[in-house]
Amino acid sequence: MKTALYPGTFDPITNGHLDILERALGLFDKVIVTVANNSSKSPLFSGDERVALIQEIIDERQYANATVVRFDGLLVNFARKNSACALIRGLRAISDFEFEFQMALMNRNQAPEIATVFLMPHERYTYLNSSIVRELARLNGDYKEFIPASVYKKMTTLFPTTL
Ligand code: ADP
């Protein structure tokens, strides 16, 4: 039984995140999406709201082997507690690399038995991130195609769209 964590801020979850989650579900028996509060990023949605949005998608899409939880501590401790052997991260472009490389090496320093697995999304998602979605929503842009319908619905409660 191989378990992986997929950590992130997910503010909000996008189709790029889901592309990575689906790939991870194909590789592992169980994937735990771990939602960090990330106060440094001053999130649009609270941790609980982000978890609820992801849970709704897991239910809708019947991802039988995925679960979602909030977690704000040291990730490798949570991985050990859940007997996870891997941390999943998405790599979109070279610009992601330096930060991800540092994180992966530090996590390996802390827990050598846990691997970081980088997955690449479909190229249509390589320029997509949550902050672009938030920016488009604020500025009344068209961002519907980048996020699941349930997330779009929630976004429009905060940013009513005239499109
Ligand atoms: P964090 O604050 O931990 O970077 P994010 O929610 O921004 O949290 O991202 C979580 C993970 O998902 C990261 O590994 C990131 O590279 C990946 N990710 C985010 N957007 C995409 C995307 N469009 N395609 C593939 N991976 C993505």
mmCIF file of C-alpha atoms and ligand atoms in Angstrom:
data_model
loop_
_atom_site.group_PDB
_atom_site.id
_atom_site.type_symbol
_atom_site.label_atom_id
_atom_site.label_comp_id
_atom_site.label_asym_id
_atom_site.label_seq_id
_atom_site.Cartn_x
_atom_site.Cartn_y
_atom_site.Cartn_z
ATOM 1 C CA MET A 1 0.000 0.000 0.000
ATOM 2 C CA LYS A 2 1.774 3.143 -1.237
ATOM 3 C CA THR A 3 0.549 6.462 0.090
ATOM 4 C CA ALA A 4 1.591 9.899 -1.176
ATOM 5 C CA LEU A 5 0.870 13.391 0.086
ATOM 6 C CA TYR A 6 0.036 16.156 -2.360
ATOM 7 C CA PRO A 7 0.750 19.344 -0.421
ATOM 8 C CA GLY A 8 -0.106 22.871 -1.467
ATOM 9 C CA THR A 9 -2.036 26.035 -0.799
ATOM 10 C CA PHE A 10 -4.780 25.367 -3.371
ATOM 11 C CA ASP A 11 -6.187 28.907 -3.193
ATOM 12 C CA PRO A 12 -8.224 27.897 -5.119
ATOM 13 C CA ILE A 13 -7.673 24.445 -6.610
ATOM 14 C CA THR A 14 -7.284 24.659 -10.403
ATOM 15 C CA ASN A 15 -7.472 22.226 -13.279
ATOM 16 C CA GLY A 16 -3.653 22.163 -13.206
ATOM 17 C CA HIS A 17 -3.693 20.879 -9.613
ATOM 18 C CA LEU A 18 -6.284 18.284 -10.604
ATOM 19 C CA ASP A 19 -4.188 17.159 -13.553
ATOM 20 C CA ILE A 20 -1.335 16.425 -11.111
ATOM 21 C CA LEU A 21 -3.689 14.759 -8.614
ATOM 22 C CA GLU A 22 -5.047 12.430 -11.298
ATOM 23 C CA ARG A 23 -1.550 11.466 -12.393
ATOM 24 C CA ALA A 24 -0.605 10.785 -8.764
ATOM 25 C CA LEU A 25 -3.717 8.653 -8.284
ATOM 26 C CA GLY A 26 -2.513 6.538 -11.195
ATOM 27 C CA LEU A 27 0.788 5.894 -9.442
ATOM 28 C CA PHE A 28 -0.129 5.504 -5.771
ATOM 29 C CA ASP A 29 -2.726 3.493 -3.851
ATOM 30 C CA LYS A 30 -3.749 6.510 -1.839
ATOM 31 C CA VAL A 31 -3.169 10.264 -2.194
ATOM 32 C CA ILE A 32 -3.774 12.680 0.666
ATOM 33 C CA VAL A 33 -4.178 16.269 -0.496
ATOM 34 C CA THR A 34 -2.763 18.371 2.346
ATOM 35 C CA VAL A 35 -3.931 21.958 2.409
ATOM 36 C CA ALA A 36 -1.564 24.436 4.051
ATOM 37 C CA ASN A 37 -2.878 27.624 5.530
ATOM 38 C CA ASN A 38 0.097 29.585 4.153
ATOM 39 C CA SER A 39 -0.339 32.879 5.999
ATOM 40 C CA SER A 40 2.498 34.406 3.953
ATOM 41 C CA LYS A 41 0.298 34.244 0.886
ATOM 42 C CA SER A 42 -2.770 35.875 2.641
ATOM 43 C CA PRO A 43 -5.225 33.445 1.097
ATOM 44 C CA LEU A 44 -8.495 34.345 -0.556
ATOM 45 C CA PHE A 45 -10.296 31.322 0.936
ATOM 46 C CA SER A 46 -9.835 30.013 4.458
ATOM 47 C CA GLY A 47 -8.194 26.636 4.937
ATOM 48 C CA ASP A 48 -11.550 25.063 5.719
ATOM 49 C CA GLU A 49 -13.149 26.551 2.603
ATOM 50 C CA ARG A 50 -10.303 25.225 0.440
ATOM 51 C CA VAL A 51 -10.660 21.776 1.992
ATOM 52 C CA ALA A 52 -14.439 21.853 1.392
ATOM 53 C CA LEU A 53 -13.954 22.815 -2.272
ATOM 54 C CA ILE A 54 -11.490 19.963 -2.801
ATOM 55 C CA GLN A 55 -13.729 17.479 -0.962
ATOM 56 C CA GLU A 56 -16.605 18.436 -3.255
ATOM 57 C CA ILE A 57 -14.466 17.665 -6.314
ATOM 58 C CA ILE A 58 -13.241 14.353 -4.849
ATOM 59 C CA ASP A 59 -16.893 13.365 -4.306
ATOM 60 C CA GLU A 60 -18.096 14.601 -7.702
ATOM 61 C CA ARG A 61 -15.327 12.880 -9.639
ATOM 62 C CA GLN A 62 -15.383 9.802 -7.435
ATOM 63 C CA TYR A 63 -11.672 9.803 -6.748
ATOM 64 C CA ALA A 64 -11.947 6.722 -4.551
ATOM 65 C CA ASN A 65 -8.327 6.835 -3.360
ATOM 66 C CA ALA A 66 -8.039 10.550 -2.618
ATOM 67 C CA THR A 67 -8.655 12.323 0.666
ATOM 68 C CA VAL A 68 -8.125 15.923 1.738
ATOM 69 C CA VAL A 69 -7.034 17.387 5.055
ATOM 70 C CA ARG A 70 -5.679 20.644 6.438
ATOM 71 C CA PHE A 71 -2.159 20.541 7.681
ATOM 72 C CA ASP A 72 0.078 23.375 8.875
ATOM 73 C CA GLY A 73 3.015 21.650 10.559
ATOM 74 C CA LEU A 74 6.178 20.073 9.177
ATOM 75 C CA LEU A 75 5.137 18.044 6.178
ATOM 76 C CA VAL A 76 7.530 15.140 6.648
ATOM 77 C CA ASN A 77 6.151 14.584 10.173
ATOM 78 C CA PHE A 78 2.667 14.318 8.721
ATOM 79 C CA ALA A 79 3.962 12.006 5.995
ATOM 80 C CA ARG A 80 5.519 9.694 8.585
ATOM 81 C CA LYS A 81 2.376 9.696 10.688
ATOM 82 C CA ASN A 82 0.403 8.569 7.647
ATOM 83 C CA SER A 83 3.066 6.111 6.440
ATOM 84 C CA ALA A 84 3.393 8.086 3.203
ATOM 85 C CA CYS A 85 6.439 7.257 1.099
ATOM 86 C CA ALA A 86 6.233 10.239 -1.262
ATOM 87 C CA LEU A 87 5.453 13.922 -1.609
ATOM 88 C CA ILE A 88 3.935 14.970 -4.926
ATOM 89 C CA ARG A 89 4.779 18.324 -6.488
ATOM 90 C CA GLY A 90 3.892 19.713 -9.878
ATOM 91 C CA LEU A 91 6.602 21.149 -12.110
ATOM 92 C CA ARG A 92 5.417 23.560 -14.748
ATOM 93 C CA ALA A 93 8.492 25.414 -15.916
ATOM 94 C CA ILE A 94 12.123 26.019 -15.084
ATOM 95 C CA SER A 95 10.945 28.888 -12.885
ATOM 96 C CA ASP A 96 9.428 26.347 -10.456
ATOM 97 C CA PHE A 97 12.648 24.394 -10.282
ATOM 98 C CA GLU A 98 14.872 26.303 -7.892
ATOM 99 C CA PHE A 99 12.328 26.564 -5.105
ATOM 100 C CA GLU A 100 11.150 22.984 -5.567
ATOM 101 C CA PHE A 101 14.723 21.684 -5.638
ATOM 102 C CA GLN A 102 15.487 23.409 -2.331
ATOM 103 C CA MET A 103 12.303 22.105 -0.712
ATOM 104 C CA ALA A 104 12.862 18.569 -1.955
ATOM 105 C CA LEU A 105 16.447 18.468 -0.679
ATOM 106 C CA MET A 106 15.475 19.912 2.691
ATOM 107 C CA ASN A 107 12.631 17.426 3.039
ATOM 108 C CA ARG A 108 15.049 14.634 2.157
ATOM 109 C CA ASN A 109 17.473 15.939 4.768
ATOM 110 C CA GLN A 110 14.694 15.753 7.347
ATOM 111 C CA ALA A 111 13.284 12.413 6.199
ATOM 112 C CA PRO A 112 15.577 10.437 3.841
ATOM 113 C CA GLU A 113 13.010 7.654 3.461
ATOM 114 C CA ILE A 114 10.440 9.977 1.867
ATOM 115 C CA ALA A 115 10.838 10.791 -1.836
ATOM 116 C CA THR A 116 9.643 13.904 -3.610
ATOM 117 C CA VAL A 117 8.019 12.965 -6.901
ATOM 118 C CA PHE A 118 7.693 15.678 -9.538
ATOM 119 C CA LEU A 119 4.965 15.333 -12.103
ATOM 120 C CA MET A 120 4.443 17.488 -15.164
ATOM 121 C CA PRO A 121 0.945 18.564 -16.081
ATOM 122 C CA HIS A 122 -0.501 18.650 -19.577
ATOM 123 C CA GLU A 123 1.118 21.567 -21.411
ATOM 124 C CA ARG A 124 -2.195 23.416 -21.453
ATOM 125 C CA TYR A 125 -1.715 24.001 -17.703
ATOM 126 C CA THR A 126 1.904 25.085 -17.703
ATOM 127 C CA TYR A 127 1.066 28.799 -17.449
ATOM 128 C CA LEU A 128 -1.743 28.325 -14.926
ATOM 129 C CA ASN A 129 -1.583 29.041 -11.227
ATOM 130 C CA SER A 130 -4.017 30.016 -8.494
ATOM 131 C CA SER A 131 -2.854 33.616 -8.300
ATOM 132 C CA ILE A 132 -3.615 34.208 -12.003
ATOM 133 C CA VAL A 133 -7.104 32.824 -11.401
ATOM 134 C CA ARG A 134 -7.599 35.147 -8.410
ATOM 135 C CA GLU A 135 -6.335 38.111 -10.428
ATOM 136 C CA LEU A 136 -8.632 37.377 -13.376
ATOM 137 C CA ALA A 137 -11.582 37.019 -10.979
ATOM 138 C CA ARG A 138 -10.821 40.367 -9.334
ATOM 139 C CA LEU A 139 -10.531 42.112 -12.677
ATOM 140 C CA ASN A 140 -13.641 40.546 -14.208
ATOM 141 C CA GLY A 141 -11.665 38.425 -16.685
ATOM 142 C CA ASP A 142 -12.717 35.106 -18.173
ATOM 143 C CA TYR A 143 -11.221 32.303 -16.082
ATOM 144 C CA LYS A 144 -13.971 29.698 -16.189
ATOM 145 C CA GLU A 145 -11.929 27.213 -18.227
ATOM 146 C CA PHE A 146 -9.149 27.030 -15.639
ATOM 147 C CA ILE A 147 -11.074 25.748 -12.631
ATOM 148 C CA PRO A 148 -13.795 23.173 -11.908
ATOM 149 C CA ALA A 149 -17.401 24.425 -12.114
ATOM 150 C CA SER A 150 -17.968 24.185 -8.353
ATOM 151 C CA VAL A 151 -14.907 26.352 -7.688
ATOM 152 C CA TYR A 152 -16.078 28.873 -10.311
ATOM 153 C CA LYS A 153 -19.433 29.079 -8.580
ATOM 154 C CA LYS A 154 -17.731 29.820 -5.255
ATOM 155 C CA MET A 155 -15.434 32.413 -6.874
ATOM 156 C CA THR A 156 -18.398 34.270 -8.363
ATOM 157 C CA THR A 157 -19.926 34.683 -4.899
ATOM 158 C CA LEU A 158 -16.848 36.785 -4.031
ATOM 159 C CA PHE A 159 -16.371 38.371 -7.445
ATOM 160 C CA PRO A 160 -19.686 38.697 -9.292
ATOM 161 C CA THR A 161 -18.977 38.496 -12.998
ATOM 162 C CA THR A 162 -20.592 40.548 -15.734
ATOM 163 C CA LEU A 163 -19.382 38.260 -18.530
HETATM 164 P P1 ADP B 1 2.368 26.005 -2.821
HETATM 165 O O1 ADP B 1 2.115 27.262 -2.068
HETATM 166 O O2 ADP B 1 2.780 24.848 -1.945
HETATM 167 O O3 ADP B 1 3.242 26.161 -4.027
HETATM 168 P P2 ADP B 1 0.200 25.709 -4.727
HETATM 169 O O4 ADP B 1 -1.240 25.468 -4.459
HETATM 170 O O5 ADP B 1 0.577 26.966 -5.432
HETATM 171 O O6 ADP B 1 0.911 25.580 -3.323
HETATM 172 O O7 ADP B 1 0.798 24.492 -5.551
HETATM 173 C C1 ADP B 1 0.786 23.200 -5.054
HETATM 174 C C2 ADP B 1 1.508 22.274 -6.016
HETATM 175 O O8 ADP B 1 0.795 22.188 -7.231
HETATM 176 C C3 ADP B 1 2.912 22.768 -6.389
HETATM 177 O O9 ADP B 1 3.748 21.643 -6.555
HETATM 178 C C4 ADP B 1 2.709 23.450 -7.704
HETATM 179 O O10 ADP B 1 3.876 23.411 -8.508
HETATM 180 C C5 ADP B 1 1.623 22.572 -8.303
HETATM 181 N N1 ADP B 1 0.832 23.305 -9.283
HETATM 182 C C6 ADP B 1 0.173 24.465 -9.138
HETATM 183 N N2 ADP B 1 -0.432 24.838 -10.292
HETATM 184 C C7 ADP B 1 -0.117 23.874 -11.182
HETATM 185 C C8 ADP B 1 -0.389 23.680 -12.574
HETATM 186 N N3 ADP B 1 -1.069 24.558 -13.286
HETATM 187 N N4 ADP B 1 0.084 22.578 -13.148
HETATM 188 C C9 ADP B 1 0.822 21.700 -12.443
HETATM 189 N N5 ADP B 1 1.145 21.823 -11.158
HETATM 190 C C10 ADP B 1 0.681 22.885 -10.535
#
